[in-house]
Short mmCIF file of C-alpha atoms in Angstrom, two decimals:
data_model
loop_
_atom_site.label_atom_id
_atom_site.label_comp_id
_atom_site.label_asym_id
_atom_site.label_seq_id
_atom_site.Cartn_x
_atom_site.Cartn_y
_atom_site.Cartn_z
CA MET A 1 24.02 2.00 10.52
CA PRO A 2 21.21 2.88 12.84
CA ALA A 3 18.35 5.12 12.21
CA ALA A 4 18.07 8.26 13.89
CA ARG A 5 14.84 8.78 16.17
CA PHE A 6 14.45 11.08 19.12
CA MET A 7 12.52 9.49 21.86
CA PRO A 8 11.22 11.46 25.04
CA TYR A 9 13.35 9.01 27.41
CA GLU A 10 16.83 7.94 27.63
CA THR A 11 18.20 5.44 24.99
CA PRO A 12 21.22 3.52 24.48
CA ASP A 13 24.44 4.65 22.53
CA ALA A 14 23.80 3.81 18.92
CA GLU A 15 27.23 1.85 19.24
CA SER A 16 25.73 -0.58 21.94
CA VAL A 17 23.77 -2.43 18.98
CA GLN A 18 25.58 -3.49 15.67
CA TRP A 19 23.17 -4.45 12.93
CA ASP A 20 24.77 -6.84 10.79
CA ALA A 21 24.09 -7.58 6.98
CA TRP A 22 20.71 -8.73 6.38
CA TRP A 23 20.36 -12.45 4.97
CA PHE A 24 17.78 -15.22 3.82
CA VAL A 25 17.54 -18.91 4.01
CA ARG A 26 17.18 -21.20 0.81
CA GLY A 27 17.54 -24.80 0.94
CA GLY A 28 18.75 -24.54 4.39
CA VAL A 29 21.73 -22.29 3.45
CA ARG A 30 21.87 -18.58 4.61
CA GLU A 31 22.79 -15.83 1.78
CA ALA A 32 23.11 -12.46 1.50
CA LEU A 33 19.71 -10.60 1.18
CA PRO A 34 19.92 -9.23 -2.44
CA GLN A 35 17.87 -6.21 -4.14
CA GLN A 36 15.53 -8.75 -5.32
CA LEU A 37 14.63 -12.18 -4.14
CA PRO A 38 15.60 -14.69 -6.76
CA GLY A 39 12.89 -17.16 -7.66
CA TRP A 40 10.25 -15.88 -5.51
CA ASP A 41 6.60 -16.84 -6.19
CA TYR A 42 3.28 -17.21 -4.52
CA SER A 43 4.03 -20.54 -3.08
CA SER A 44 7.61 -19.46 -1.61
CA VAL A 45 7.79 -19.38 1.99
CA GLU A 46 10.75 -17.18 3.07
CA THR A 47 13.01 -16.34 5.79
CA ILE A 48 14.35 -13.25 6.33
CA GLY A 49 16.68 -12.02 9.20
CA VAL A 50 19.53 -10.14 10.56
CA THR A 51 22.17 -10.77 13.04
CA VAL A 52 22.49 -8.50 15.85
CA HIS A 53 24.99 -7.99 18.20
CA LEU A 54 24.51 -6.38 21.57
CA ASP A 55 26.57 -4.79 24.38
CA THR A 56 23.98 -5.51 27.04
CA GLU A 57 25.98 -3.91 30.02
CA ALA A 58 26.10 -0.51 28.12
CA ILE A 59 22.39 -0.85 27.24
CA LYS A 60 21.29 -1.63 30.66
CA SER A 61 23.57 1.18 32.06
CA ALA A 62 21.90 3.76 29.52
CA THR A 63 18.26 2.90 30.27
CA GLY A 64 18.49 1.60 33.94
CA MET A 65 17.35 -1.72 33.40
CA GLN A 66 18.12 -4.43 35.73
CA SER A 67 18.05 -7.20 33.53
CA ALA A 68 18.56 -7.69 29.79
CA ARG A 69 15.69 -10.20 29.70
CA ASP A 70 13.44 -7.00 29.94
CA LEU A 71 14.39 -6.38 26.26
CA GLU A 72 13.44 -7.96 23.07
CA LEU A 73 14.58 -7.63 19.38
CA VAL A 74 11.65 -7.41 16.94
CA LEU A 75 11.89 -7.73 13.18
CA ILE A 76 9.27 -5.91 11.00
CA ALA A 77 8.69 -7.31 7.50
CA ASP A 78 6.39 -4.53 6.03
CA CYS A 79 4.36 -5.32 3.03
CA ALA A 80 2.53 -2.08 2.07
CA PRO A 81 1.28 -3.40 -1.19
CA LEU A 82 -0.63 -5.95 0.40
CA GLY A 83 -1.40 -4.11 3.49
CA ARG A 84 -0.01 -6.56 6.19
CA ARG A 85 3.32 -6.77 8.02
CA PHE A 86 5.19 -9.82 9.74
CA VAL A 87 6.68 -9.91 13.13
CA GLY A 88 9.66 -11.89 14.14
CA ALA A 89 10.94 -11.72 17.75
CA ALA A 90 13.87 -12.62 19.68
CA SER A 91 14.44 -12.50 23.72
CA ILE A 92 18.14 -11.71 25.05
CA ASP A 93 19.94 -13.45 27.67
CA GLU A 94 22.07 -11.93 30.47
CA GLU A 95 25.22 -12.33 28.65
CA ALA A 96 27.52 -9.06 28.75
CA GLU A 97 28.02 -9.34 24.82
CA GLU A 98 25.38 -11.15 22.96
CA THR A 99 24.71 -11.96 19.41
CA VAL A 100 21.29 -12.87 18.26
CA ASP A 101 19.96 -14.08 15.04
CA LEU A 102 16.49 -12.16 14.37
CA SER A 103 14.51 -13.72 11.76
CA VAL A 104 10.88 -13.52 10.58
CA GLU A 105 8.72 -16.09 8.29
CA ILE A 106 6.99 -14.77 5.17
CA PRO A 107 4.16 -17.39 4.64
CA ALA A 108 3.33 -18.65 0.76
CA GLY A 109 0.89 -16.32 -1.09
CA GLU A 110 0.85 -13.61 1.82
CA ALA A 111 3.27 -11.04 0.63
CA ALA A 112 3.18 -9.16 -2.89
CA LEU A 113 5.72 -6.97 -4.90
CA GLN A 114 8.05 -5.79 -2.16
CA LEU A 115 8.91 -5.85 1.57
CA GLU A 116 10.59 -3.51 3.66
CA VAL A 117 12.36 -4.98 6.63
CA SER A 118 13.44 -3.02 9.87
CA ALA A 119 14.97 -4.43 13.14
CA HIS A 120 14.21 -2.92 16.51
CA LEU A 121 15.36 -3.09 19.95
CA VAL A 122 12.47 -2.58 22.54
CA LEU A 123 11.40 -2.77 26.11
CA ALA A 124 9.56 -6.03 26.45
CA SER A 125 7.91 -5.63 29.86
CA PRO A 126 6.73 -2.40 31.64
CA GLY A 127 9.12 -1.24 34.44
CA GLU A 128 9.11 1.28 36.91
CA PRO A 129 8.19 4.98 35.83
CA GLY A 130 10.38 7.84 36.55
CA SER A 131 13.77 9.64 35.91
CA GLY A 132 13.30 9.87 32.27
CA ARG A 133 13.72 6.32 31.52
CA PRO A 134 11.62 3.95 29.23
CA HIS A 135 9.23 2.20 31.09
CA LEU A 136 6.14 1.24 28.72
CA ALA A 137 6.29 -2.15 27.07
CA GLY A 138 7.11 -1.70 23.40
CA SER A 139 8.97 1.44 23.98
CA ARG A 140 11.39 1.86 21.00
CA LEU A 141 15.36 2.03 21.92
CA LEU A 142 17.05 1.50 18.87
CA SER A 143 16.24 0.63 15.24
CA SER A 144 18.21 -0.28 12.52
CA GLN A 145 18.01 1.18 8.94
CA ARG A 146 15.21 0.13 6.74
CA ARG A 147 15.93 -2.16 3.82
CA THR A 148 13.84 -3.03 0.81
CA VAL A 149 13.79 -6.10 -0.74
CA GLN A 150 11.72 -6.54 -4.19
CA LEU A 151 9.73 -9.72 -4.48
CA GLU A 152 8.22 -9.40 -8.04
CA GLY A 153 10.07 -8.07 -10.94
CA GLU A 154 8.18 -5.01 -11.67
CA ALA A 155 8.15 -3.53 -8.27
CA SER A 156 11.30 -1.60 -8.86
CA ARG A 157 10.60 0.16 -11.99
CA PHE A 158 8.99 3.01 -13.27
CA PRO A 159 5.28 1.48 -13.71
CA SER A 160 5.01 1.38 -17.66
CA GLU A 161 2.89 -0.43 -20.18
CA ALA A 162 3.80 -0.63 -24.06
CA VAL A 163 0.41 -0.80 -26.06
CA PRO A 164 -0.85 0.28 -29.12
CA PHE A 165 -2.80 3.38 -28.77
CA SER A 166 -5.33 2.65 -31.68
CA ALA A 167 -6.26 -0.44 -29.42
CA ILE A 168 -7.59 1.49 -26.49
CA GLY A 169 -8.67 4.50 -28.31
CA LEU A 170 -5.95 7.01 -27.36
CA GLU A 171 -4.77 9.72 -29.87
CA PRO A 172 -1.58 8.34 -31.51
CA ALA A 173 0.85 10.19 -29.42
CA PRO A 174 4.17 8.61 -28.51
CA TRP A 175 3.56 8.16 -24.78
CA THR A 176 1.03 9.48 -22.04
CA ILE A 177 0.72 9.07 -18.24
CA SER A 178 -2.15 7.52 -16.60
CA ALA A 179 -3.07 8.76 -13.10
CA SER A 180 -5.37 7.74 -10.71
CA PHE A 181 -4.83 9.29 -7.34
CA ALA A 182 -6.90 11.06 -4.63
CA ASP A 183 -4.16 12.69 -2.72
CA LEU A 184 -0.55 13.29 -3.21
CA ASN A 185 0.39 10.82 -0.45
CA ASP A 186 -1.28 7.89 -2.38
CA SER A 187 1.49 5.50 -3.50
CA PHE A 188 3.16 6.50 -6.83
CA MET A 189 3.59 2.84 -7.94
CA GLY A 190 -0.12 2.29 -7.52
CA SER A 191 -1.22 5.56 -9.07
CA ILE A 192 1.01 6.24 -12.10
CA ARG A 193 1.50 4.43 -15.05
CA LEU A 194 3.41 5.43 -18.45
CA LEU A 195 1.83 4.25 -21.41
CA MET A 196 4.16 3.85 -24.30
CA ASN A 197 2.56 3.56 -27.79
CA GLU A 198 3.98 0.65 -29.62
CA GLU A 199 2.61 2.14 -32.98
CA HIS A 200 4.85 5.33 -32.47
CA PRO A 201 8.39 5.34 -33.77
CA LEU A 202 9.41 7.88 -31.21
CA ALA A 203 8.07 5.62 -28.32
CA ARG A 204 10.01 2.33 -30.21
CA ALA A 205 13.13 4.26 -29.96
CA ALA A 206 12.80 5.30 -26.46
CA LEU A 207 12.37 1.97 -25.29
CA ASP A 208 15.98 1.26 -26.27
CA PRO A 209 17.59 4.07 -24.66
CA VAL A 210 21.19 2.78 -25.42
CA ALA A 211 20.61 2.96 -29.34
CA ASN A 212 18.52 5.97 -29.16
CA PRO A 213 19.52 8.30 -26.28
CA GLU A 214 17.89 11.39 -27.79
CA ALA A 215 14.36 9.60 -27.64
CA ALA A 216 15.22 8.56 -24.27
CA GLU A 217 15.94 12.36 -23.12
CA ARG A 218 12.87 13.51 -24.53
CA LEU A 219 10.85 10.80 -22.97
CA LYS A 220 12.24 11.92 -19.45
CA ILE A 221 11.30 15.59 -20.43
CA ASP A 222 7.58 14.64 -21.27
CA VAL A 223 7.13 12.69 -18.18
CA PHE A 224 8.29 15.06 -15.75
CA ARG A 225 6.30 17.51 -17.45
CA MET A 226 3.19 15.32 -17.60
CA LEU A 227 3.69 14.69 -13.96
CA VAL A 228 3.77 18.17 -12.99
CA ALA A 229 0.82 18.90 -14.91
CA VAL A 230 -0.87 16.01 -13.39
CA VAL A 231 -0.09 17.06 -9.68
CA ALA A 232 -0.02 20.81 -10.24
CA PRO A 233 -3.75 21.23 -9.54
CA ASP A 234 -3.59 19.55 -5.88
CA ILE A 235 -0.14 21.26 -4.65
CA PRO A 236 -0.81 23.48 -1.71
CA GLU A 237 0.51 27.19 -1.49
CA CYS A 238 3.32 26.16 0.82
CA ALA A 239 5.77 23.32 1.05
CA GLU A 240 4.52 19.86 2.19
CA GLN A 241 5.96 16.96 3.42
CA TYR A 242 4.75 13.86 1.40
CA GLU A 243 4.67 10.14 2.55
CA GLU A 244 7.64 7.70 1.27
CA ALA A 245 7.33 6.68 -2.12
CA SER A 246 4.15 8.61 -2.57
CA VAL A 247 2.90 10.69 -5.66
CA GLY A 248 4.22 13.43 -4.09
CA GLU A 249 7.50 12.60 -2.78
CA VAL A 250 8.43 11.03 -6.23
CA VAL A 251 7.55 14.03 -8.25
CA THR A 252 9.30 16.29 -5.57
CA ASN A 253 12.52 14.25 -5.87
CA MET A 254 11.92 14.84 -9.56
CA ALA A 255 11.88 18.50 -9.21
CA ASP A 256 14.77 18.68 -7.31
CA LEU A 257 16.75 16.61 -9.50
CA TYR A 258 15.89 18.21 -12.75
CA LEU A 259 15.13 21.86 -11.75
CA ARG A 260 16.90 22.15 -8.27
CA GLN A 261 13.50 23.29 -7.09
CA THR A 262 10.75 22.39 -4.53
CA LEU A 263 7.58 20.97 -6.19
CA VAL A 264 5.72 23.93 -5.06
CA GLU A 265 8.22 26.34 -7.19
CA ALA A 266 8.21 23.88 -10.11
CA ALA A 267 4.59 23.59 -10.15
CA SER A 268 4.15 27.40 -10.05
CA MET A 269 6.52 28.11 -12.77
CA TYR A 270 4.63 25.34 -14.90
CA ARG A 271 1.56 27.56 -14.26
CA GLU A 272 2.91 31.00 -14.58
CA ASN A 273 5.60 30.87 -16.87
CA PRO A 274 5.59 27.29 -18.87
CA LEU A 275 7.87 28.48 -21.50
CA ARG A 276 10.57 28.96 -18.83
CA PHE A 277 9.64 25.82 -17.39
CA GLU A 278 10.21 24.04 -20.75
CA ARG A 279 13.60 25.34 -21.08
CA LEU A 280 14.79 24.48 -17.96
CA CYS A 281 13.79 20.88 -18.42
CA TYR A 282 15.57 20.71 -21.72
CA SER A 283 18.73 22.31 -20.03
CA ALA A 284 18.51 20.01 -17.33
CA VAL A 285 18.61 16.58 -18.79
CA ASN A 286 21.26 17.85 -21.17
CA GLU A 287 23.73 18.72 -18.34
CA MET B 1 -7.04 -19.23 -0.62
CA ILE B 2 -6.49 -20.81 -4.21
CA TYR B 3 -6.93 -18.72 -7.00
CA SER B 4 -5.20 -15.92 -8.97
CA TYR B 5 -6.92 -14.09 -11.74
CA PRO B 6 -6.22 -12.52 -14.91
CA ARG B 7 -4.73 -9.11 -14.85
CA LEU B 8 -6.01 -5.93 -16.81
CA PRO B 9 -3.25 -3.57 -17.74
CA ARG B 10 -3.94 0.30 -16.83
CA SER B 11 -4.11 1.15 -20.34
CA VAL B 12 -6.64 -1.63 -21.26
CA SER B 13 -8.51 -0.68 -18.23
CA GLU B 14 -9.11 3.00 -19.15
CA ALA B 15 -10.58 1.81 -22.69
CA ARG B 16 -12.92 -0.62 -21.13
CA LEU B 17 -14.10 2.08 -18.40
CA GLY B 18 -14.93 4.35 -21.40
CA GLU B 19 -17.10 1.03 -22.73
CA ILE B 20 -18.98 0.68 -19.44
CA ALA B 21 -19.44 4.50 -19.17
CA ALA B 22 -21.08 4.53 -22.68
CA ALA B 23 -23.23 1.62 -21.85
CA HIS B 24 -24.14 2.94 -18.51
CA GLN B 25 -25.39 6.14 -20.38
CA GLY B 26 -27.31 4.36 -23.20
CA GLY B 27 -29.01 1.63 -21.04
CA GLY B 28 -28.39 2.03 -17.30
CA LEU B 29 -27.35 -0.81 -15.08
CA VAL B 30 -29.06 -3.41 -17.31
CA ALA B 31 -27.00 -2.43 -20.28
CA VAL B 32 -23.82 -2.64 -18.13
CA SER B 33 -24.66 -6.09 -17.00
CA LYS B 34 -24.74 -7.34 -20.54
CA HIS B 35 -21.04 -6.00 -20.69
CA ALA B 36 -19.85 -8.55 -18.03
CA ALA B 37 -17.47 -10.93 -19.43
CA PHE B 38 -14.86 -13.24 -18.18
CA GLU B 39 -11.95 -12.93 -20.71
CA HIS B 40 -10.24 -10.24 -22.36
CA GLU B 41 -7.71 -10.58 -25.33
CA ARG B 42 -5.49 -8.23 -23.87
CA SER B 43 -5.51 -9.27 -20.30
CA VAL B 44 -2.03 -10.47 -18.93
CA PRO B 45 -1.42 -14.11 -17.62
CA VAL B 46 -0.15 -14.32 -14.12
CA ALA B 47 3.16 -15.75 -14.13
CA THR B 48 2.47 -17.79 -10.60
CA GLY B 49 -0.27 -19.28 -8.89
CA ARG B 50 -3.19 -21.13 -10.10
CA VAL B 51 -5.07 -18.87 -12.54
CA ALA B 52 -8.96 -19.12 -12.37
CA THR B 53 -10.35 -20.82 -15.68
CA VAL B 54 -13.25 -18.87 -17.85
CA GLN B 55 -15.54 -21.59 -16.32
CA GLU B 56 -14.58 -20.83 -12.91
CA ILE B 57 -14.99 -16.94 -13.21
CA ARG B 58 -18.38 -17.42 -14.94
CA ALA B 59 -19.15 -19.53 -11.95
CA LEU B 60 -17.61 -16.87 -9.35
CA ARG B 61 -20.03 -14.30 -11.14
CA THR B 62 -23.14 -16.46 -10.80
CA ALA B 63 -22.54 -16.95 -7.26
CA VAL B 64 -21.62 -13.06 -6.52
CA CYS B 65 -24.46 -11.79 -8.24
CA SER B 66 -27.13 -14.58 -6.97
CA ALA B 67 -25.91 -13.32 -3.28
CA MET B 68 -26.25 -9.69 -4.48
CA SER B 69 -29.37 -10.05 -6.43
CA HIS B 70 -31.59 -8.01 -4.21
CA TRP B 71 -29.26 -4.99 -4.57
CA ILE B 72 -28.96 -5.29 -8.31
CA GLU B 73 -32.87 -5.77 -8.58
CA ARG B 74 -33.09 -2.24 -6.57
CA GLY B 75 -30.81 -0.73 -9.01
CA THR B 76 -29.83 2.00 -6.63
CA LEU B 77 -28.35 1.97 -3.18
CA GLY B 78 -29.76 5.30 -1.59
CA ALA B 79 -28.80 5.54 1.87
CA ASP B 80 -27.67 1.99 2.16
CA ALA B 81 -24.18 2.20 0.63
CA ALA B 82 -22.58 0.93 3.52
CA ARG B 83 -24.61 -2.08 4.04
CA PHE B 84 -24.29 -2.78 0.52
CA ASP B 85 -20.57 -2.80 0.78
CA SER B 86 -20.38 -5.06 3.87
CA GLU B 87 -22.37 -7.52 2.28
CA LEU B 88 -20.56 -7.26 -0.94
CA GLY B 89 -17.16 -7.85 1.04
CA VAL B 90 -18.26 -10.66 2.75
CA VAL B 91 -19.75 -12.40 -0.47
CA LEU B 92 -16.37 -11.33 -2.46
CA HIS B 93 -14.11 -12.56 0.35
CA HIS B 94 -15.90 -15.93 0.24
CA GLU B 95 -16.06 -16.53 -3.50
CA LEU B 96 -12.98 -14.92 -4.93
CA GLN B 97 -10.63 -17.42 -3.06
CA ILE B 98 -8.12 -14.84 -3.98
CA VAL B 99 -4.57 -15.45 -3.07
CA PRO B 100 -3.60 -12.62 -1.00
CA SER B 101 -0.47 -11.92 -2.78
CA ASP B 102 -2.67 -11.64 -6.03
CA ALA B 103 -4.78 -9.16 -4.46
CA ALA B 104 -2.29 -6.58 -4.01
CA HIS B 105 -2.10 -6.15 -7.96
CA GLU B 106 -4.09 -3.28 -9.54
CA ASP B 107 -4.50 -5.25 -12.55
CA THR B 108 -6.11 -7.79 -10.93
CA TRP B 109 -8.82 -5.78 -9.28
CA SER B 110 -9.17 -3.89 -12.61
CA PHE B 111 -10.30 -7.37 -14.56
CA LEU B 112 -12.43 -8.19 -11.72
CA THR B 113 -14.10 -4.85 -11.65
CA LEU B 114 -14.30 -4.18 -15.19
CA MET B 115 -14.71 -7.30 -17.04
CA VAL B 116 -16.55 -9.65 -14.25
CA PHE B 117 -18.57 -7.31 -12.18
CA PRO B 118 -19.11 -3.88 -13.99
CA ASP B 119 -22.51 -3.93 -12.77
CA LEU B 120 -21.76 -3.90 -9.08
CA ALA B 121 -19.23 -1.47 -9.36
CA THR B 122 -21.37 0.86 -11.19
CA LEU B 123 -24.32 0.25 -8.89
CA ARG B 124 -22.23 1.20 -5.82
CA PHE B 125 -20.48 4.24 -7.86
CA PRO B 126 -22.47 5.51 -10.65
CA GLY B 127 -20.55 8.33 -11.27
CA LEU B 128 -17.64 5.82 -12.80
CA HIS B 129 -14.87 7.64 -11.19
CA LYS B 130 -11.52 6.17 -12.38
CA ASP B 131 -10.37 5.62 -8.78
CA ARG B 132 -13.41 3.63 -8.13
CA MET B 133 -13.20 1.31 -11.54
CA VAL B 134 -9.57 0.76 -11.98
CA GLY B 135 -8.03 -1.53 -9.25
CA THR B 136 -6.55 1.14 -7.08
CA PRO B 137 -6.67 0.98 -3.59
CA ARG B 138 -10.14 2.93 -3.51
CA ASN B 139 -11.30 0.38 -6.32
CA ALA B 140 -15.28 -0.54 -5.47
CA LEU B 141 -14.43 -4.22 -4.77
CA ARG B 142 -10.79 -4.02 -3.64
CA ARG B 143 -11.60 -1.71 -0.64
CA VAL B 144 -14.52 -3.96 0.69
CA TRP B 145 -12.44 -7.21 0.04
CA GLN B 146 -9.49 -5.45 1.99
CA ARG B 147 -11.85 -4.55 5.19
CA GLN B 148 -13.29 -8.07 4.95
CA GLU B 149 -9.67 -9.36 4.81
CA VAL B 150 -8.56 -7.31 7.85
CA LEU B 151 -11.40 -7.08 10.04
CA GLY B 152 -13.02 -10.14 9.43
CA ASP B 153 -16.61 -11.42 10.02
CA TRP B 154 -16.57 -9.33 13.08
CA LEU B 155 -17.38 -6.07 10.67
CA GLN B 156 -20.82 -7.62 10.33
CA THR B 157 -21.70 -8.92 13.56
CA ALA B 158 -20.81 -5.85 15.74
CA ASP B 159 -24.02 -4.26 17.22
CA ALA B 160 -22.98 -0.78 16.00
CA PRO B 161 -20.68 -1.59 12.87
CA LEU B 162 -18.30 1.03 11.67
CA GLY B 163 -19.92 3.47 9.32
CA GLU B 164 -18.28 4.65 6.00
CA ASP B 165 -16.42 7.86 7.48
CA GLU B 166 -14.78 5.41 10.31
CA LEU B 167 -13.86 2.59 7.93
CA VAL B 168 -12.30 5.11 5.44
CA GLY B 169 -10.54 6.94 8.31
CA LEU B 170 -9.35 3.93 9.77
CA PHE B 171 -7.89 2.30 6.23
CA GLU B 172 -6.49 5.54 5.19
CA ARG B 173 -4.11 4.98 8.20
CA SER B 174 -2.48 2.21 6.00
CA ALA B 175 0.77 1.88 8.12
CA MET B 176 -1.70 1.34 11.37
CA VAL B 177 -3.78 -1.14 9.48
CA ARG B 178 -1.06 -3.15 8.19
CA ASN B 179 -0.84 -4.29 11.92
CA ARG B 180 -4.04 -5.99 11.65
CA ARG B 181 -4.53 -6.94 15.45
CA LEU B 182 -4.06 -3.41 16.14
CA ALA B 183 -6.67 -2.64 13.57
CA ARG B 184 -9.32 -4.92 14.67
CA ILE B 185 -8.97 -3.96 18.24
CA THR B 186 -9.20 -0.46 17.20
CA ALA B 187 -12.15 -1.06 15.33
CA GLY B 188 -13.88 -2.66 17.86
CA ILE B 189 -13.25 0.15 20.45
CA VAL B 190 -14.86 2.46 17.86
CA ALA B 191 -17.70 0.02 17.56
CA ALA B 192 -18.46 0.06 21.26
CA HIS B 193 -18.17 3.64 21.71
CA ASP B 194 -21.80 5.11 22.14
CA GLY B 195 -20.80 8.98 22.75
CA ALA B 196 -22.31 11.38 20.46
CA ASN B 197 -20.52 12.17 16.88
CA ARG B 198 -18.96 9.04 16.81
CA SER B 199 -17.28 9.49 13.19
CA ALA B 200 -15.34 12.86 14.70
CA TRP B 201 -14.57 10.80 17.72
CA ALA B 202 -13.13 8.30 15.64
CA ARG B 203 -11.09 10.27 13.76
CA ASN B 204 -9.27 11.82 17.01
CA PHE B 205 -9.10 8.33 18.29
CA TYR B 206 -7.32 7.18 15.24
CA LYS B 207 -4.66 9.97 15.49
CA ALA B 208 -4.20 9.18 19.17
CA VAL B 209 -3.27 5.40 18.34
CA THR B 210 -1.12 6.64 15.48
CA PHE B 211 0.72 8.67 18.01
CA GLN B 212 1.15 5.80 20.10
CA THR B 213 3.02 3.64 17.27
CA GLY B 214 5.58 6.38 16.92
CA MET B 215 7.07 5.61 20.53
CA ARG B 216 6.18 2.08 21.01
CA MET B 217 6.29 -0.72 18.85
CA LEU B 218 2.93 -2.16 19.73
CA ASP B 219 3.49 -5.38 17.96
CA VAL B 220 4.99 -6.88 20.93
CA LEU B 221 2.19 -6.36 23.28
CA ASP B 222 -0.27 -9.34 23.66
CA ASP B 223 -4.04 -8.79 23.03
CA ALA B 224 -4.95 -7.96 26.45
CA ALA B 225 -2.18 -5.28 26.86
CA LEU B 226 -2.95 -3.90 23.37
CA THR B 227 -6.49 -3.68 24.39
CA ASP B 228 -5.71 -2.13 27.59
CA LEU B 229 -3.56 0.70 25.89
CA LEU B 230 -5.95 1.38 23.31
CA THR B 231 -8.87 1.60 26.08
CA GLN B 232 -7.02 4.07 28.04
CA THR B 233 -6.26 5.87 24.93
CA ALA B 234 -9.53 6.07 23.97
CA ALA B 235 -10.68 7.33 27.48
CA GLN B 236 -8.75 10.64 26.67
CA VAL B 237 -10.10 11.23 23.38
CA THR B 238 -12.72 13.95 22.99
CA VAL B 239 -14.65 15.36 19.93
CA ASP B 240 -13.31 18.69 18.69
#
């Protein structure tokens, strides 16, 4: 399924490009790209790709291009935790229907935690301006959905640490949140840690949610309440759009999930009617 | 790049920050320097990569502190914080020899900041705010290493290097900076701009560049085409 994006110029029908399933290569063998790349470490060199089927006649007709060689397929592997992106590209021939293997190589030691991969059909070289058709090199025509692949185990989980609170000078609560962010658009994974007190029986119980579902539920409520408490001072009066995987977006999603409220509404209730906030939290996780 | 470093989990980092703050309050930067250490019983081993030994970490501190000794002796940065950052970025990037994958981890920078170089971080940010001391992206060491990693030595050799506001404005646009070629050319155009109120102009320029990335995939442009596009974009930018 393609990603929707509106451009100020004519773009081909989404059906003119099919993005097949993503793959990666190990030992010369192509395998379906899993959620987490198995056995990845800092010495791994990875090739990730996608197979693309194009109806070049339909694309040329929609965009007014004379030749399919004016097009290019681009694969972006974006590593936000490391602040780097990797680019693979493939040119397109004049065949009416074409299948292209598009891939990118991720060098050893140059990526971390997770990659977000996406593929794009773009205009490769500038064309003649006019009549609402794309003419600038690099103009985006169609894009695939983004796909996230975990490289390291911790990347997909709620960031947490089990630690004896007595060793780090914290009061003997079962758990707490450590938050370090300057802006609600900062990365959630990089800003928030759940600290579980190994010395506390409730924390030990919550670490085994199958055997102790009530402790796990209590943990969920407390985590949500603590997160709202932490972000409440930074929430503006009106609703705001937050960046993907940011503190603001994650807590917004939790407010929607638990309270069916916006983050602005949840934070306002937390400040002005904390007892109702508490009741709604409990009723939400018990639903 | 060959080394990975031990990692200090957030929980331990916060406790360690409390110790550094107490030392700073009691005896200033000299007391903080005495708190420098090369291992921690609760540091976490790294499962991959060649982890630096205690001896190598000790040698690292010696090399970095030697190169930065003129700043440490001053004991305060005054208006020279940007120059300190720039020098520290070069020295750290050269001496750490850190595998970039390892440099993406908060706990790595927490270890380096709170264990190995607590005095350098305190010298730069004497308020000891958690953001600057724990290894989040605004960490005192991590951000200057990252700037050097992305912009390279050009950062120092430009006639009018980017100031703190200009660098912060650029690096806060993390999606833009991940295209490192785009970041370097953008920074070069800012450095070459000789109009009034360059920082305000740079903010508007960054917004205009970000706008360009919405409709166009700038990765497909070669250096010359990208430079042309950004130069034309810059020519249309004004100060508010």
